[in-house]
Amino acid sequence: ERFGYPRERPQAWAPIVPAIVEPGQTWPLSFAQERLWVLDRMDPGSPAYNILSAVRLIGRLEVDALARSLTEIVRRHAVLRSVFTQTDSEPAQIVAAPAPVPLPRVDLEGLPAAVREREARRLAREFGRLPFDLERGPMLRVALLRFGSEEHAALFATHHVASDGWSMGVLIREVSALYAAFREDRPSPLPELPIQYLDYARWQREWLTGDVLEGEL
């Protein structure tokens, strides 16, 4: 108002209502996901929207506890076990049943230290550029590089349609919490999520229509 423009009252936000997520369900994409889906259709398998994180692990590694943590992460976050396809001329995401996450391992212990570090970086770049098939999944890939009995690196790769840079921080924190619990044979310390990203995508599509959409535009 100080500069002569009227201050508009913001629209009241409708609540996001959680739904029970069942395998095989079809859900709408958020607007951001649809943009990424269209880009992938134009240039299938492009690594431009791959997101890679690498974590150095020092100390004795319980591989079974790590694998169990990854399986729980995918069960916990439905978007990581979704595939993105086209139904009735519209893009949609379909939730798959929880399943173990493959954990391929590469042993670099026999290489000289300098060579080992270069090879690890090369493998990480190669891993981060592997194409994602949005129609078949998975949306999360993990690999383990072994430098020695008490030194490893875990590589995490996702596609931007299911994650972003901020989400990767959440992923690594949750894997760390789950691993600490599972290696001691304790249950997950993480509470169930009140909503999934699928709930947000549905809310966005239902709410941003008609007068609300026009007002936002």
CSV table of C-alpha atoms in Angstrom, one decimal:
chain,number,residue,atom,x,y,z
A,1,GLU,CA,0.0,0.0,0.0
A,2,ARG,CA,2.9,2.4,0.6
A,3,PHE,CA,3.8,2.3,-3.1
A,4,GLY,CA,0.2,2.7,-4.2
A,5,TYR,CA,-0.6,-1.0,-4.7
A,6,PRO,CA,-3.5,-2.5,-2.7
A,7,ARG,CA,-2.5,-5.3,-0.4
A,8,GLU,CA,-4.5,-8.4,-1.2
A,9,ARG,CA,-5.7,-10.8,1.4
A,10,PRO,CA,-4.0,-14.2,0.9
A,11,GLN,CA,-6.1,-17.1,0.0
A,12,ALA,CA,-6.9,-19.5,2.9
A,13,TRP,CA,-5.1,-22.8,2.4
A,14,ALA,CA,-7.2,-25.9,2.3
A,15,PRO,CA,-5.9,-28.7,4.6
A,16,ILE,CA,-3.8,-31.6,3.3
A,17,VAL,CA,-5.8,-34.8,4.1
A,18,PRO,CA,-3.6,-37.9,4.4
A,19,ALA,CA,-4.8,-41.0,2.6
A,20,ILE,CA,-4.0,-44.7,3.0
A,21,VAL,CA,-1.3,-45.5,0.4
A,22,GLU,CA,-1.8,-49.0,-1.1
A,23,PRO,CA,0.4,-50.6,-3.7
A,24,GLY,CA,-0.9,-50.3,-7.3
A,25,GLN,CA,-2.8,-47.0,-6.6
A,26,THR,CA,-2.7,-44.3,-9.2
A,27,TRP,CA,-2.0,-40.7,-8.0
A,28,PRO,CA,-1.7,-37.4,-9.8
A,29,LEU,CA,1.7,-35.7,-10.2
A,30,SER,CA,2.4,-32.4,-8.6
A,31,PHE,CA,3.0,-29.5,-11.0
A,32,ALA,CA,6.7,-29.7,-10.4
A,33,GLN,CA,6.7,-33.5,-11.0
A,34,GLU,CA,4.8,-33.1,-14.2
A,35,ARG,CA,7.4,-30.6,-15.5
A,36,LEU,CA,10.1,-33.1,-14.9
A,37,TRP,CA,8.1,-35.9,-16.4
A,38,VAL,CA,7.6,-33.9,-19.6
A,39,LEU,CA,11.3,-33.1,-19.8
A,40,ASP,CA,12.1,-36.8,-19.4
A,41,ARG,CA,9.7,-37.7,-22.2
A,42,MET,CA,11.6,-35.1,-24.4
A,43,ASP,CA,15.0,-36.5,-23.5
A,44,PRO,CA,14.6,-40.0,-22.0
A,45,GLY,CA,17.3,-41.1,-19.6
A,46,SER,CA,19.0,-37.7,-19.4
A,47,PRO,CA,21.1,-37.4,-16.2
A,48,ALA,CA,20.4,-33.7,-16.0
A,49,TYR,CA,18.0,-34.2,-13.1
A,50,ASN,CA,19.9,-36.9,-11.2
A,51,ILE,CA,20.8,-36.0,-7.6
A,52,LEU,CA,23.9,-37.7,-6.1
A,53,SER,CA,25.1,-37.7,-2.5
A,54,ALA,CA,28.1,-39.5,-1.1
A,55,VAL,CA,28.8,-40.3,2.6
A,56,ARG,CA,32.1,-41.5,4.0
A,57,LEU,CA,31.6,-44.3,6.6
A,58,ILE,CA,34.4,-44.8,9.2
A,59,GLY,CA,34.4,-47.7,11.5
A,60,ARG,CA,33.1,-51.3,11.4
A,61,LEU,CA,30.1,-51.4,9.0
A,62,GLU,CA,27.1,-53.7,9.6
A,63,VAL,CA,26.1,-54.2,6.0
A,64,ASP,CA,22.9,-56.1,6.9
A,65,ALA,CA,21.8,-53.2,9.2
A,66,LEU,CA,22.4,-50.7,6.4
A,67,ALA,CA,20.5,-52.8,3.9
A,68,ARG,CA,17.6,-53.1,6.3
A,69,SER,CA,17.7,-49.3,6.9
A,70,LEU,CA,17.4,-48.7,3.1
A,71,THR,CA,14.4,-51.1,2.9
A,72,GLU,CA,12.7,-49.2,5.7
A,73,ILE,CA,13.4,-45.8,4.0
A,74,VAL,CA,11.6,-47.0,0.8
A,75,ARG,CA,8.7,-48.4,2.8
A,76,ARG,CA,8.5,-45.1,4.7
A,77,HIS,CA,8.5,-42.8,1.7
A,78,ALA,CA,6.0,-43.9,-0.9
A,79,VAL,CA,7.4,-41.5,-3.6
A,80,LEU,CA,10.7,-43.6,-3.6
A,81,ARG,CA,8.8,-46.7,-4.6
A,82,SER,CA,6.6,-44.9,-7.2
A,83,VAL,CA,6.9,-45.1,-11.0
A,84,PHE,CA,5.7,-42.4,-13.4
A,85,THR,CA,3.7,-43.2,-16.4
A,86,GLN,CA,0.8,-42.1,-18.6
A,87,THR,CA,-2.8,-43.3,-18.0
A,88,ASP,CA,-5.8,-42.0,-20.0
A,89,SER,CA,-3.5,-39.4,-21.7
A,90,GLU,CA,-2.5,-37.9,-18.3
A,91,PRO,CA,0.7,-38.5,-16.4
A,92,ALA,CA,0.3,-40.4,-13.1
A,93,GLN,CA,2.4,-42.0,-10.4
A,94,ILE,CA,1.8,-45.6,-9.3
A,95,VAL,CA,2.9,-46.8,-5.9
A,96,ALA,CA,4.7,-50.1,-5.8
A,97,ALA,CA,4.9,-52.5,-2.8
A,98,PRO,CA,7.9,-52.1,-0.5
A,99,ALA,CA,10.9,-54.2,-1.5
A,100,PRO,CA,14.5,-54.6,-0.5
A,101,VAL,CA,16.9,-52.0,-2.1
A,102,PRO,CA,19.7,-53.5,-4.0
A,103,LEU,CA,23.1,-52.7,-2.5
A,104,PRO,CA,25.9,-53.4,-5.1
A,105,ARG,CA,29.4,-53.2,-3.6
A,106,VAL,CA,32.8,-52.4,-5.2
A,107,ASP,CA,36.0,-53.4,-3.3
A,108,LEU,CA,38.8,-50.9,-3.8
A,109,GLU,CA,41.0,-52.0,-0.9
A,110,GLY,CA,43.7,-53.5,-3.2
A,111,LEU,CA,44.5,-50.2,-4.9
A,112,PRO,CA,47.2,-47.8,-3.8
A,113,ALA,CA,45.7,-45.0,-1.7
A,114,ALA,CA,46.0,-42.2,-4.4
A,115,VAL,CA,44.6,-44.5,-7.1
A,116,ARG,CA,41.8,-45.6,-4.8
A,117,GLU,CA,40.6,-42.1,-4.2
A,118,ARG,CA,40.6,-41.2,-7.9
A,119,GLU,CA,38.8,-44.4,-8.7
A,120,ALA,CA,36.2,-43.7,-6.0
A,121,ARG,CA,35.5,-40.3,-7.5
A,122,ARG,CA,35.3,-41.7,-11.0
A,123,LEU,CA,32.8,-44.4,-9.9
A,124,ALA,CA,30.7,-41.8,-8.0
A,125,ARG,CA,30.4,-39.7,-11.1
A,126,GLU,CA,29.6,-42.7,-13.2
A,127,PHE,CA,27.0,-43.9,-10.7
A,128,GLY,CA,25.4,-40.4,-10.5
A,129,ARG,CA,25.0,-40.3,-14.3
A,130,LEU,CA,23.3,-43.6,-14.7
A,131,PRO,CA,19.9,-43.0,-16.3
A,132,PHE,CA,16.6,-43.4,-14.4
A,133,ASP,CA,13.7,-45.1,-16.1
A,134,LEU,CA,10.7,-43.2,-14.7
A,135,GLU,CA,8.2,-45.8,-15.9
A,136,ARG,CA,10.0,-48.8,-14.3
A,137,GLY,CA,11.9,-47.4,-11.4
A,138,PRO,CA,13.5,-47.5,-8.9
A,139,MET,CA,13.7,-43.9,-7.8
A,140,LEU,CA,16.5,-44.6,-5.3
A,141,ARG,CA,19.8,-46.3,-6.0
A,142,VAL,CA,22.5,-47.0,-3.5
A,143,ALA,CA,26.0,-48.4,-3.9
A,144,LEU,CA,28.8,-49.1,-1.5
A,145,LEU,CA,32.5,-48.6,-2.1
A,146,ARG,CA,34.8,-50.5,0.2
A,147,PHE,CA,38.3,-48.9,1.0
A,148,GLY,CA,39.1,-51.2,3.9
A,149,SER,CA,37.6,-53.2,6.7
A,150,GLU,CA,36.7,-49.9,8.5
A,151,GLU,CA,36.3,-47.4,5.7
A,152,HIS,CA,33.5,-47.3,3.1
A,153,ALA,CA,31.6,-44.7,1.1
A,154,ALA,CA,27.9,-45.0,0.4
A,155,LEU,CA,26.5,-43.4,-2.8
A,156,PHE,CA,22.9,-42.3,-2.9
A,157,ALA,CA,21.3,-41.3,-6.3
A,158,THR,CA,17.7,-40.2,-6.9
A,159,HIS,CA,15.8,-38.5,-9.7
A,160,HIS,CA,14.5,-35.0,-9.1
A,161,VAL,CA,10.9,-36.2,-9.8
A,162,ALA,CA,11.1,-38.0,-6.4
A,163,SER,CA,13.5,-35.9,-4.4
A,164,ASP,CA,15.5,-32.7,-4.2
A,165,GLY,CA,18.7,-31.5,-2.6
A,166,TRP,CA,17.1,-30.7,0.7
A,167,SER,CA,15.4,-34.1,0.7
A,168,MET,CA,18.8,-35.9,0.3
A,169,GLY,CA,19.8,-34.4,3.7
A,170,VAL,CA,16.6,-35.8,5.2
A,171,LEU,CA,17.3,-39.2,3.6
A,172,ILE,CA,20.8,-39.4,5.0
A,173,ARG,CA,19.7,-38.3,8.5
A,174,GLU,CA,17.0,-40.9,8.5
A,175,VAL,CA,19.3,-43.7,7.2
A,176,SER,CA,21.7,-42.8,10.0
A,177,ALA,CA,19.0,-43.0,12.7
A,178,LEU,CA,17.7,-46.3,11.4
A,179,TYR,CA,21.2,-47.8,11.0
A,180,ALA,CA,22.1,-46.9,14.6
A,181,ALA,CA,18.9,-48.6,15.8
A,182,PHE,CA,19.0,-51.7,13.6
A,183,ARG,CA,22.6,-52.5,14.3
A,184,GLU,CA,21.6,-52.9,18.0
A,185,ASP,CA,18.4,-54.8,17.0
A,186,ARG,CA,16.1,-52.0,18.1
A,187,PRO,CA,13.0,-50.9,16.3
A,188,SER,CA,12.9,-47.8,14.1
A,189,PRO,CA,13.0,-44.6,16.2
A,190,LEU,CA,11.3,-42.6,13.5
A,191,PRO,CA,7.6,-41.7,13.8
A,192,GLU,CA,5.3,-42.5,10.9
A,193,LEU,CA,4.9,-39.6,8.4
A,194,PRO,CA,1.7,-37.6,8.9
A,195,ILE,CA,1.4,-37.1,5.1
A,196,GLN,CA,3.2,-38.4,2.0
A,197,TYR,CA,4.3,-36.3,-1.0
A,198,LEU,CA,1.5,-38.1,-2.8
A,199,ASP,CA,-1.0,-36.4,-0.5
A,200,TYR,CA,0.5,-33.1,-1.3
A,201,ALA,CA,0.4,-33.7,-5.0
A,202,ARG,CA,-3.3,-34.6,-4.8
A,203,TRP,CA,-4.1,-31.6,-2.6
A,204,GLN,CA,-2.3,-29.2,-5.0
A,205,ARG,CA,-4.3,-30.5,-8.0
A,206,GLU,CA,-7.6,-30.3,-6.1
A,207,TRP,CA,-7.1,-26.9,-4.5
A,208,LEU,CA,-5.3,-25.0,-7.3
A,209,THR,CA,-8.3,-24.9,-9.6
A,210,GLY,CA,-10.9,-22.3,-10.6
A,211,ASP,CA,-10.9,-19.0,-8.8
A,212,VAL,CA,-8.1,-20.0,-6.5
A,213,LEU,CA,-5.8,-20.8,-9.4
A,214,GLU,CA,-6.8,-17.6,-11.2
A,215,GLY,CA,-6.1,-15.6,-8.0
A,216,GLU,CA,-2.7,-17.2,-7.6
A,217,LEU,CA,-1.8,-16.5,-11.3
